[in-house]
Coordinates of C-alpha atoms and ligand atoms in Angstrom, one line a residue:
M20 CA 80.0 38.5 81.6
K21 CA 82.8 36.2 83.5
K22 CA 84.5 35.8 80.1
L23 CA 84.6 39.6 79.8
M24 CA 86.0 39.9 83.1
V25 CA 88.7 37.5 82.6
L26 CA 89.4 39.2 79.4
S27 CA 89.6 42.8 81.1
S28 CA 91.9 41.7 83.8
V29 CA 94.5 40.2 81.0
V30 CA 94.1 43.4 79.3
C31 CA 94.6 45.3 82.6
A32 CA 97.7 42.7 83.7
M33 CA 99.0 43.3 80.0
L34 CA 98.7 47.1 80.2
C35 CA 100.4 47.5 83.5
L36 CA 103.3 45.0 82.5
C37 CA 104.0 47.4 79.6
A38 CA 103.5 50.3 81.5
C39 CA 105.8 49.1 84.4
G40 CA 108.5 47.4 82.2
S41 CA 109.1 49.7 79.5
S42 CA 111.8 52.2 79.1
S43 CA 109.7 55.3 78.4
K44 CA 109.0 55.3 82.2
K45 CA 112.6 56.0 82.9
L46 CA 114.6 59.4 82.6
V47 CA 118.0 58.4 81.5
M48 CA 120.7 61.0 82.1
A49 CA 124.0 60.8 80.7
T50 CA 126.9 62.5 82.6
N51 CA 130.2 62.4 83.7
A52 CA 130.6 61.9 87.5
A53 CA 134.1 63.5 87.9
F54 CA 132.9 67.0 88.5
P55 CA 132.0 68.4 91.7
P56 CA 130.0 70.0 92.7
Y57 CA 127.7 69.2 89.8
E58 CA 128.3 65.6 89.7
S59 CA 130.7 63.3 91.5
V60 CA 130.8 59.7 92.7
E61 CA 130.3 58.9 96.7
G62 CA 130.2 55.3 97.7
N63 CA 128.1 53.9 95.2
E64 CA 126.2 57.1 94.7
I65 CA 126.3 59.9 92.2
I66 CA 125.8 63.2 93.8
G67 CA 125.4 66.5 93.1
I68 CA 123.5 69.6 91.7
D69 CA 122.8 67.9 88.5
P70 CA 121.3 64.7 90.0
E71 CA 119.4 66.6 92.3
I72 CA 118.0 68.8 90.0
A73 CA 117.3 65.9 87.6
K74 CA 115.9 63.6 90.5
L75 CA 113.1 66.7 90.8
I76 CA 112.5 66.9 87.2
A77 CA 112.0 63.1 86.8
D78 CA 109.6 63.3 89.7
D79 CA 107.6 66.2 88.1
L80 CA 107.3 64.3 84.8
G81 CA 106.4 60.9 87.0
R82 CA 109.3 59.1 85.5
E83 CA 112.3 57.5 87.1
L84 CA 115.9 58.8 87.1
V85 CA 118.6 56.4 85.9
I86 CA 122.0 57.9 85.8
E87 CA 124.3 56.8 83.3
D88 CA 127.9 57.5 84.3
M89 CA 130.1 58.0 81.1
A90 CA 133.1 60.1 79.4
F91 CA 132.5 63.7 79.0
D92 CA 132.6 63.9 75.2
S93 CA 129.9 60.8 75.0
V94 CA 127.5 62.6 76.5
I95 CA 125.9 64.2 73.3
A96 CA 126.3 61.4 71.2
A97 CA 124.1 59.3 73.9
V98 CA 121.3 61.7 73.6
Q99 CA 121.7 61.8 69.8
T100 CA 121.4 57.9 69.8
G101 CA 118.7 57.9 71.9
K102 CA 121.1 55.8 74.6
A103 CA 120.1 58.8 76.9
D104 CA 117.3 61.2 77.4
I105 CA 119.2 63.9 78.8
A106 CA 122.6 65.0 78.7
M107 CA 123.3 66.9 82.0
A108 CA 126.9 67.1 82.9
G109 CA 127.7 70.9 84.0
L110 CA 127.2 71.2 80.1
T111 CA 127.7 74.5 78.8
V112 CA 125.1 75.9 76.1
T113 CA 127.2 76.6 72.8
E114 CA 126.2 77.5 69.0
D115 CA 128.1 74.4 68.0
R116 CA 126.3 71.9 70.3
K117 CA 123.1 73.4 68.9
K118 CA 123.7 72.1 65.7
N119 CA 123.7 68.3 67.3
I120 CA 121.2 68.6 70.5
N121 CA 118.8 70.9 71.7
F122 CA 119.4 72.7 75.1
T123 CA 116.5 73.4 77.6
D124 CA 116.7 77.0 79.2
P125 CA 119.6 77.1 81.3
Y126 CA 119.4 76.5 85.0
T127 CA 122.8 78.1 86.0
E128 CA 125.4 80.5 85.0
A129 CA 129.1 79.5 85.1
A130 CA 132.8 80.4 83.7
Q131 CA 135.8 78.8 82.9
V132 CA 138.6 79.7 85.3
I133 CA 142.4 79.2 84.7
V134 CA 144.2 76.9 87.6
V135 CA 147.8 77.5 88.3
K136 CA 150.3 76.6 90.8
E137 CA 151.1 79.1 93.4
G138 CA 153.9 81.3 92.2
S139 CA 153.0 80.6 88.8
E140 CA 154.2 83.5 86.3
V141 CA 150.5 83.0 84.7
T142 CA 148.5 85.9 86.4
T143 CA 146.1 86.4 83.8
P144 CA 144.4 84.8 80.8
D145 CA 147.0 86.4 78.3
D146 CA 149.8 84.7 80.1
L147 CA 148.9 81.2 78.9
E148 CA 150.2 82.1 75.3
G149 CA 153.2 79.6 74.5
K150 CA 151.8 77.2 77.6
T151 CA 151.1 73.9 78.0
I152 CA 147.7 73.8 79.3
G153 CA 145.6 70.9 80.5
V154 CA 141.8 70.6 79.7
Q155 CA 139.2 67.7 80.0
I156 CA 138.6 66.4 76.3
G157 CA 135.9 67.7 74.6
T158 CA 134.9 70.3 77.1
T159 CA 134.8 74.4 76.4
G160 CA 137.9 74.5 77.8
D161 CA 139.5 72.3 75.4
I162 CA 137.9 74.5 72.7
Y163 CA 139.0 77.7 74.3
A164 CA 142.7 76.6 74.6
E165 CA 142.4 76.1 70.8
D166 CA 142.5 79.7 70.4
I167 CA 145.7 80.2 72.3
K168 CA 148.5 81.2 70.6
D169 CA 151.2 78.7 70.2
A170 CA 150.0 76.7 73.2
T171 CA 150.2 73.2 73.7
I172 CA 147.1 71.5 75.0
E173 CA 147.2 68.3 76.7
R174 CA 143.7 66.5 77.1
Y175 CA 142.7 64.4 79.9
S176 CA 139.9 62.2 80.2
K177 CA 138.9 63.4 83.8
F178 CA 139.8 67.1 85.3
F179 CA 141.6 65.7 88.0
E180 CA 143.9 64.0 85.9
A181 CA 144.8 67.4 84.4
I182 CA 145.1 68.8 88.3
N183 CA 147.4 66.0 89.0
A184 CA 149.5 66.6 86.0
L185 CA 149.7 70.4 87.4
S186 CA 150.6 69.3 90.6
Q187 CA 153.3 67.2 89.3
D188 CA 154.7 70.2 86.8
K189 CA 154.1 68.5 84.0
I190 CA 151.6 71.3 82.7
D191 CA 151.5 75.0 83.1
A192 CA 148.0 75.6 83.9
V193 CA 144.6 74.1 83.7
I194 CA 141.5 75.5 81.8
V195 CA 138.5 74.5 84.3
D196 CA 134.8 75.5 85.2
R197 CA 134.6 78.0 88.1
E198 CA 133.0 75.8 90.7
P199 CA 134.8 72.7 90.2
G200 CA 138.2 74.6 89.9
K201 CA 137.4 75.5 93.5
V202 CA 136.6 72.5 94.4
F203 CA 140.0 71.1 93.1
V204 CA 142.0 74.1 94.3
S205 CA 140.7 73.5 97.9
E206 CA 141.7 69.7 97.9
N207 CA 145.2 69.8 96.4
E208 CA 147.6 72.1 98.3
G209 CA 149.6 74.5 96.3
L210 CA 147.4 75.4 93.6
K211 CA 145.2 78.6 93.1
M212 CA 142.9 80.2 91.0
I213 CA 143.4 83.3 88.6
D214 CA 140.8 85.8 89.6
E215 CA 139.9 87.0 86.1
E216 CA 137.5 84.7 84.6
F217 CA 138.0 83.4 81.1
T218 CA 134.8 83.1 79.9
V219 CA 131.1 83.4 81.1
E220 CA 128.8 80.4 80.4
E221 CA 125.5 79.0 81.1
Y222 CA 124.5 75.3 82.0
A223 CA 121.5 73.6 80.2
I224 CA 120.1 70.3 79.6
G225 CA 120.8 68.7 76.5
V226 CA 117.7 66.6 74.6
A227 CA 117.8 65.0 71.2
K228 CA 116.3 67.4 68.6
E229 CA 113.6 65.4 67.6
N230 CA 112.7 65.2 71.5
T231 CA 110.8 68.4 71.6
E232 CA 107.9 67.2 73.9
L233 CA 110.6 66.0 76.4
L234 CA 112.4 69.7 76.0
D235 CA 109.1 71.4 76.6
Q236 CA 108.3 69.5 79.5
I237 CA 111.6 69.7 81.2
N238 CA 111.6 73.6 80.2
A239 CA 108.1 73.5 82.3
S240 CA 109.4 71.7 85.0
L241 CA 112.6 73.9 85.3
K242 CA 110.2 77.3 85.5
K243 CA 108.3 75.7 88.2
L244 CA 111.5 74.8 90.2
Q245 CA 112.9 78.0 89.8
E246 CA 110.0 79.9 91.1
S247 CA 109.3 77.7 94.2
G248 CA 113.2 78.2 94.7
K249 CA 114.1 74.7 94.7
I250 CA 117.0 75.1 92.2
D251 CA 118.5 78.0 94.3
E252 CA 118.0 75.7 97.3
I253 CA 120.0 72.9 95.7
I254 CA 122.8 75.0 94.6
G255 CA 123.4 77.0 97.6
K256 CA 123.6 73.3 99.5
Y257 CA 126.6 72.8 97.5
I258 CA 127.8 76.2 96.4
K259 CA 128.4 78.4 99.5
A260 CA 128.5 82.1 99.2
E261 CA 131.8 83.9 99.8
Ligands
LIG3 N1 131.3 73.1 81.1 C1 132.2 72.5 80.4 C2 131.5 72.0 79.4 O1 130.3 71.8 78.8 C3 132.8 71.5 81.0 C4 131.6 70.1 81.5 C5 132.6 69.0 82.1 N2 131.4 68.3 82.9 C6 131.6 67.2 83.3 N3 130.4 66.4 83.9 N4 132.8 66.5 83.2 O2 132.4 71.8 78.2

């Protein structure tokens, strides 16, 4: 009897060690935290809409959220190679990306917009023809810019670098997501956003193709969070209605 008890406590301890130490308990999120209000660095914390939604999902799944900040054009590869469980980076759903990863149901709508200097001759998307356009590498803005006739594309690793180049007249316009665009315009004097949206998009969470169990779990979680109004609450905290 005594032997059995010793044995069972050893087994218990081992189980606990495995469960507590294993990475399966973590939910690793790949992001690029230079994209306010979706994700940005504040002090030594990553804040924004995406980390807050991810935290609620992780809580719901009983997992510990770990955020890995990296280059935007690495977030999909991070999920594909298993370095991260999810890619959540204001990530637009595209047919091309669907070849490499699965997307959850979208959690918000988005758009690409054009930011220019006040007084710019660019007043509609058509005016971008022949212009020098700044984008963040690997974003949908980068992809759309490729279709603009005679345009020169300047690719930056972070959006704010493109915004700085615009302020310094090194480029004519920046194609960026609407809400981050609004933040950049409000933080940099002399810039404005063109009213006409370039494209309308949706953001979703990227999950590895083979990880369909996680995909289903996150979709179930997202549904609950949407129904309870928690997602709208988080978005409303960061994006004020006009
Ligand atoms: N929505 C765009 C895309 O998916 C840009 C996302 C950039 N995200 C970021 N965290 N820097 O391509």
